[in-house]
Amino acid sequence: MSKLFDLMSVFNTEELSKDETFFLDEVSKTTSECFKGPQNLVQSLGELGLFQDSVSPLCYGLALQRVESVDSGLRSLISVHSSLGLYALKRYGKHLLTDDYLNGSKSLAFALTEKDHGSNPAKTKTIFKLSSDKKTYEVSGEKAWVTNAKNSDALIIWGSLDGETVGALVPTDTKGLEILDMPKTYSLELSKAYSLKLTKCLIPKENLLNIKGIKGPLSCLNNARLGVAWGVMGLSWSAFLETLEYTKKRILFDEPLAAKQITQYKLSEIYAKIIETQFFLKEITKLKTAEKSVPPHLVSIAKMRSCEKAFEILKECRDLLGGIGVTEDFSIARHMRNLESVRTYEGTDTIHRLILGGYITKEKKF
Ligand SMILES: Cc1cc2nc3c(=O)[nH]c(=O)nc-3n(C[C@H](O)[C@H](O)[C@H](O)COP(=O)(O)OP(=O)(O)OC[C@H]3O[C@@H](n4cnc5c(N)ncnc54)[C@H](O)[C@@H]3O)c2cc1C
């Protein structure tokens, strides 16, 4: 195992069984291999068992941290399949859940956002209408920013039925569904997002999820946001280790950069930020069980704070690397670009403050 994964496991050993520690190391190895080549990460991690209920919430969070220490785009692929798509099926569509999704041989995408309705998905213009035969729903509308849509086998699509938010499992080969390219991004290049155009797509009635109202998609987001919070600590570990190694080797004014007190101060701050954030995440993840979710206000603190800490850490690490920090020899600049998307999706920092504001004051949130 690389030094990075050794460093990350220091935190794990007290909490995890030997089997779980071995499993996390396998997740790291598999993800690193997928980063180098065109392997299918969802399938590979599915074969390892990552999407099974036997994986504890803490172990799942740590697994996402391992994946994101390699690349946020790879973690995004896992989040949309598992934390969003599979979660929706496990909670609201058990009748639609098959082993193919659980073992990763089939993958899912999650289509909530629309061009004009990102932070406010309740305003969806995607319409579900019961067909005259009463056996199908006719679905029309447009979606934007659907990560991995083109490579997925099915999508969880959210829309409105008689004025209420509903969701359905929609196979990607459904007639009338077009999956279109979006403008090229500088961020998350390993998890491309697409737009969708749905023109009178006929969806079997049984493909509808058993949930009505905006709480359906919001509960999926709440689940996925905790995973994002864990994930970004992975990229923080990766940046920290690269920086630590570099400062030990870089000689400036006749001594290693790491020997200077100002550098040690900066490295200590970075290390403390990671450790304190991880302890908070570990505590709130304990609240998650098969029946219970972590309360949304705690998840908002987790997502918002993890991203902010990661942002501060990357900025400091990049500075300590000097000019070489913007080259492809180091992963920090790639992590910085990726983090720009990660801070935006699953609720921007502002949206999480508004969720918290509503929780604290009991006044209107948005
Ligand atoms: C790379 C990437 C992948 C994505 N993948 C998916 C996916 O797989 N599935 C999916 O459904 N979506 C996905 N998204 C969409 C993502 O969730 C949205 O981009 C996000 O919700 C923000 O919506 P928006 O882009 O429309 O921004 P807007 O909602 O237009 O927000 C713009 C600004 O307004 C602020 N703002 C919003 N509301 C308020 C308010 N009430 N008061 C003050 N300020 C406010 C925001 O904080 C932000 O700063 C993805 C996005 C990206 C960038």
CSV table of N, CA and C and ligand atoms in Angstrom, one decimal, residues 80 84 109-120 144-148 185 187-188 191 193 340-341 344-351 354 365-366, ligand 1:
chain,number,residue,atom,x,y,z
A,80,VAL,N,-23.3,8.9,-7.3
A,80,VAL,CA,-24.5,8.9,-8.1
A,80,VAL,C,-25.1,7.5,-8.2
A,84,LEU,N,-27.0,8.0,-4.2
A,84,LEU,CA,-28.3,8.6,-4.7
A,84,LEU,C,-29.2,7.5,-5.3
A,109,ALA,N,-27.9,6.5,-12.7
A,109,ALA,CA,-27.6,8.0,-12.6
A,109,ALA,C,-28.8,8.6,-11.9
A,110,PHE,N,-28.7,9.9,-11.6
A,110,PHE,CA,-29.7,10.6,-10.8
A,110,PHE,C,-30.0,11.9,-11.4
A,111,ALA,N,-31.3,12.1,-11.9
A,111,ALA,CA,-31.6,13.3,-12.6
A,111,ALA,C,-32.6,14.1,-11.9
A,112,LEU,N,-32.1,15.1,-11.2
A,112,LEU,CA,-33.0,16.0,-10.4
A,112,LEU,C,-32.9,17.4,-11.0
A,113,THR,N,-31.7,17.9,-11.2
A,113,THR,CA,-31.5,19.3,-11.6
A,113,THR,C,-32.1,19.6,-13.0
A,114,GLU,N,-32.6,20.8,-13.2
A,114,GLU,CA,-33.0,21.3,-14.5
A,114,GLU,C,-32.2,22.6,-14.7
A,115,LYS,N,-32.1,23.0,-16.0
A,115,LYS,CA,-31.3,24.2,-16.3
A,115,LYS,C,-31.8,25.4,-15.4
A,116,ASP,N,-33.1,25.6,-15.3
A,116,ASP,CA,-33.5,26.7,-14.5
A,116,ASP,C,-33.8,26.4,-13.1
A,117,HIS,N,-33.7,25.2,-12.7
A,117,HIS,CA,-34.0,24.8,-11.3
A,117,HIS,C,-32.9,23.9,-10.7
A,118,GLY,N,-31.9,24.5,-10.2
A,118,GLY,CA,-30.8,23.8,-9.6
A,118,GLY,C,-31.0,23.7,-8.1
A,119,SER,N,-30.8,24.9,-7.4
A,119,SER,CA,-31.0,24.9,-6.0
A,119,SER,C,-32.4,24.8,-5.5
A,120,ASN,N,-33.3,24.9,-6.5
A,120,ASN,CA,-34.8,24.8,-6.1
A,120,ASN,C,-35.5,23.8,-6.9
A,144,ALA,N,-30.7,18.7,-16.5
A,144,ALA,CA,-29.3,19.1,-16.8
A,144,ALA,C,-28.3,18.5,-15.7
A,145,TRP,N,-27.1,18.5,-16.0
A,145,TRP,CA,-26.0,18.0,-15.1
A,145,TRP,C,-26.3,16.6,-14.5
A,146,VAL,N,-26.6,15.7,-15.4
A,146,VAL,CA,-26.8,14.3,-14.9
A,146,VAL,C,-25.5,13.5,-15.1
A,147,THR,N,-24.8,13.4,-14.0
A,147,THR,CA,-23.5,12.7,-14.0
A,147,THR,C,-23.6,11.3,-14.5
A,148,ASN,N,-22.7,10.9,-15.4
A,148,ASN,CA,-22.6,9.6,-15.9
A,148,ASN,C,-23.8,9.0,-16.6
A,185,THR,N,-16.3,20.8,-19.3
A,185,THR,CA,-15.9,21.4,-18.1
A,185,THR,C,-14.4,21.3,-17.8
A,187,SER,N,-13.5,20.7,-14.8
A,187,SER,CA,-13.6,20.0,-13.5
A,187,SER,C,-14.2,18.7,-13.6
A,188,LEU,N,-13.9,17.7,-12.7
A,188,LEU,CA,-14.5,16.4,-12.7
A,188,LEU,C,-14.5,15.7,-14.1
A,191,SER,N,-15.9,12.2,-14.5
A,191,SER,CA,-17.4,11.9,-14.3
A,191,SER,C,-18.2,12.9,-15.1
A,193,ALA,N,-20.9,15.0,-17.0
A,193,ALA,CA,-22.4,15.2,-16.8
A,193,ALA,C,-23.0,15.5,-18.1
A,340,GLU,N,-14.1,22.6,-7.0
A,340,GLU,CA,-15.1,23.7,-7.4
A,340,GLU,C,-16.5,23.1,-7.7
A,341,SER,N,-16.5,21.9,-8.4
A,341,SER,CA,-17.8,21.3,-8.6
A,341,SER,C,-18.4,20.7,-7.4
A,344,THR,N,-20.2,22.9,-5.3
A,344,THR,CA,-21.5,23.4,-5.9
A,344,THR,C,-22.6,22.3,-5.8
A,345,TYR,N,-22.2,21.1,-6.2
A,345,TYR,CA,-23.3,20.1,-6.3
A,345,TYR,C,-23.7,19.6,-4.9
A,346,GLU,N,-24.8,18.9,-4.8
A,346,GLU,CA,-25.4,18.5,-3.5
A,346,GLU,C,-25.5,19.6,-2.5
A,347,GLY,N,-25.9,20.8,-3.0
A,347,GLY,CA,-26.2,22.0,-2.2
A,347,GLY,C,-24.9,22.8,-2.1
A,348,THR,N,-25.0,24.1,-2.5
A,348,THR,CA,-23.9,25.0,-2.4
A,348,THR,C,-23.7,25.3,-0.9
A,349,ASP,N,-22.5,26.0,-0.6
A,349,ASP,CA,-22.3,26.4,0.8
A,349,ASP,C,-23.4,27.3,1.2
A,350,THR,N,-23.9,28.2,0.4
A,350,THR,CA,-25.0,29.1,0.7
A,350,THR,C,-26.3,28.3,1.1
A,351,ILE,N,-26.6,27.3,0.2
A,351,ILE,CA,-27.8,26.5,0.5
A,351,ILE,C,-27.7,25.8,1.9
A,354,LEU,N,-28.5,28.2,4.5
A,354,LEU,CA,-29.9,28.5,4.6
A,354,LEU,C,-30.6,27.4,5.3
A,365,LYS,N,-36.8,29.2,5.1
A,365,LYS,CA,-35.4,29.0,4.8
A,365,LYS,C,-34.9,29.8,3.6
A,366,PHE,N,-35.7,29.8,2.5
A,366,PHE,CA,-35.1,30.3,1.2
A,366,PHE,C,-35.8,31.6,0.7
B,1,LIG,C1,-20.1,18.7,-12.2
B,1,LIG,C2,-21.5,18.7,-11.7
B,1,LIG,C3,-22.2,17.4,-11.6
B,1,LIG,C4,-23.5,17.4,-11.2
B,1,LIG,N1,-24.2,16.2,-11.2
B,1,LIG,C5,-25.5,16.2,-10.9
B,1,LIG,C6,-26.3,15.0,-11.0
B,1,LIG,O1,-25.7,13.9,-11.2
B,1,LIG,N2,-27.6,15.1,-10.8
B,1,LIG,C7,-28.3,16.2,-10.5
B,1,LIG,O2,-29.5,16.2,-10.4
B,1,LIG,N3,-27.6,17.4,-10.5
B,1,LIG,C8,-26.2,17.4,-10.6
B,1,LIG,N4,-25.5,18.6,-10.6
B,1,LIG,C9,-26.3,19.9,-10.4
B,1,LIG,C10,-26.0,20.6,-9.1
B,1,LIG,O3,-26.7,19.9,-8.0
B,1,LIG,C11,-26.4,22.0,-9.2
B,1,LIG,O4,-25.5,22.7,-10.1
B,1,LIG,C12,-26.6,22.7,-7.9
B,1,LIG,O5,-27.7,22.3,-7.2
B,1,LIG,C13,-26.7,24.3,-8.1
B,1,LIG,O6,-27.7,24.6,-9.0
B,1,LIG,P1,-27.3,25.6,-10.2
B,1,LIG,O7,-26.1,25.2,-10.8
B,1,LIG,O8,-28.6,25.8,-11.0
B,1,LIG,O9,-27.0,27.0,-9.4
B,1,LIG,P2,-28.1,28.0,-8.9
B,1,LIG,O10,-29.2,27.3,-8.1
B,1,LIG,O11,-28.5,28.9,-10.0
B,1,LIG,O12,-27.2,28.9,-7.8
B,1,LIG,C14,-26.4,30.0,-8.2
B,1,LIG,C15,-26.0,30.8,-6.9
B,1,LIG,O13,-27.2,31.2,-6.2
B,1,LIG,C16,-27.1,30.9,-4.8
B,1,LIG,N5,-28.4,30.7,-4.3
B,1,LIG,C17,-29.3,29.8,-4.6
B,1,LIG,N6,-30.5,30.0,-3.9
B,1,LIG,C18,-30.2,31.1,-3.1
B,1,LIG,C19,-31.0,31.8,-2.1
B,1,LIG,N7,-32.3,31.4,-1.8
B,1,LIG,N8,-30.5,32.9,-1.5
B,1,LIG,C20,-29.2,33.3,-1.9
B,1,LIG,N9,-28.4,32.6,-2.8
B,1,LIG,C21,-28.9,31.6,-3.4
B,1,LIG,C22,-26.3,29.6,-4.9
B,1,LIG,O14,-25.7,29.3,-3.6
B,1,LIG,C23,-25.2,29.9,-5.9
B,1,LIG,O15,-24.2,30.6,-5.4
B,1,LIG,C24,-24.2,18.7,-10.9
B,1,LIG,C25,-23.5,19.9,-11.0
B,1,LIG,C26,-22.1,19.9,-11.4
B,1,LIG,C27,-21.4,21.2,-11.5
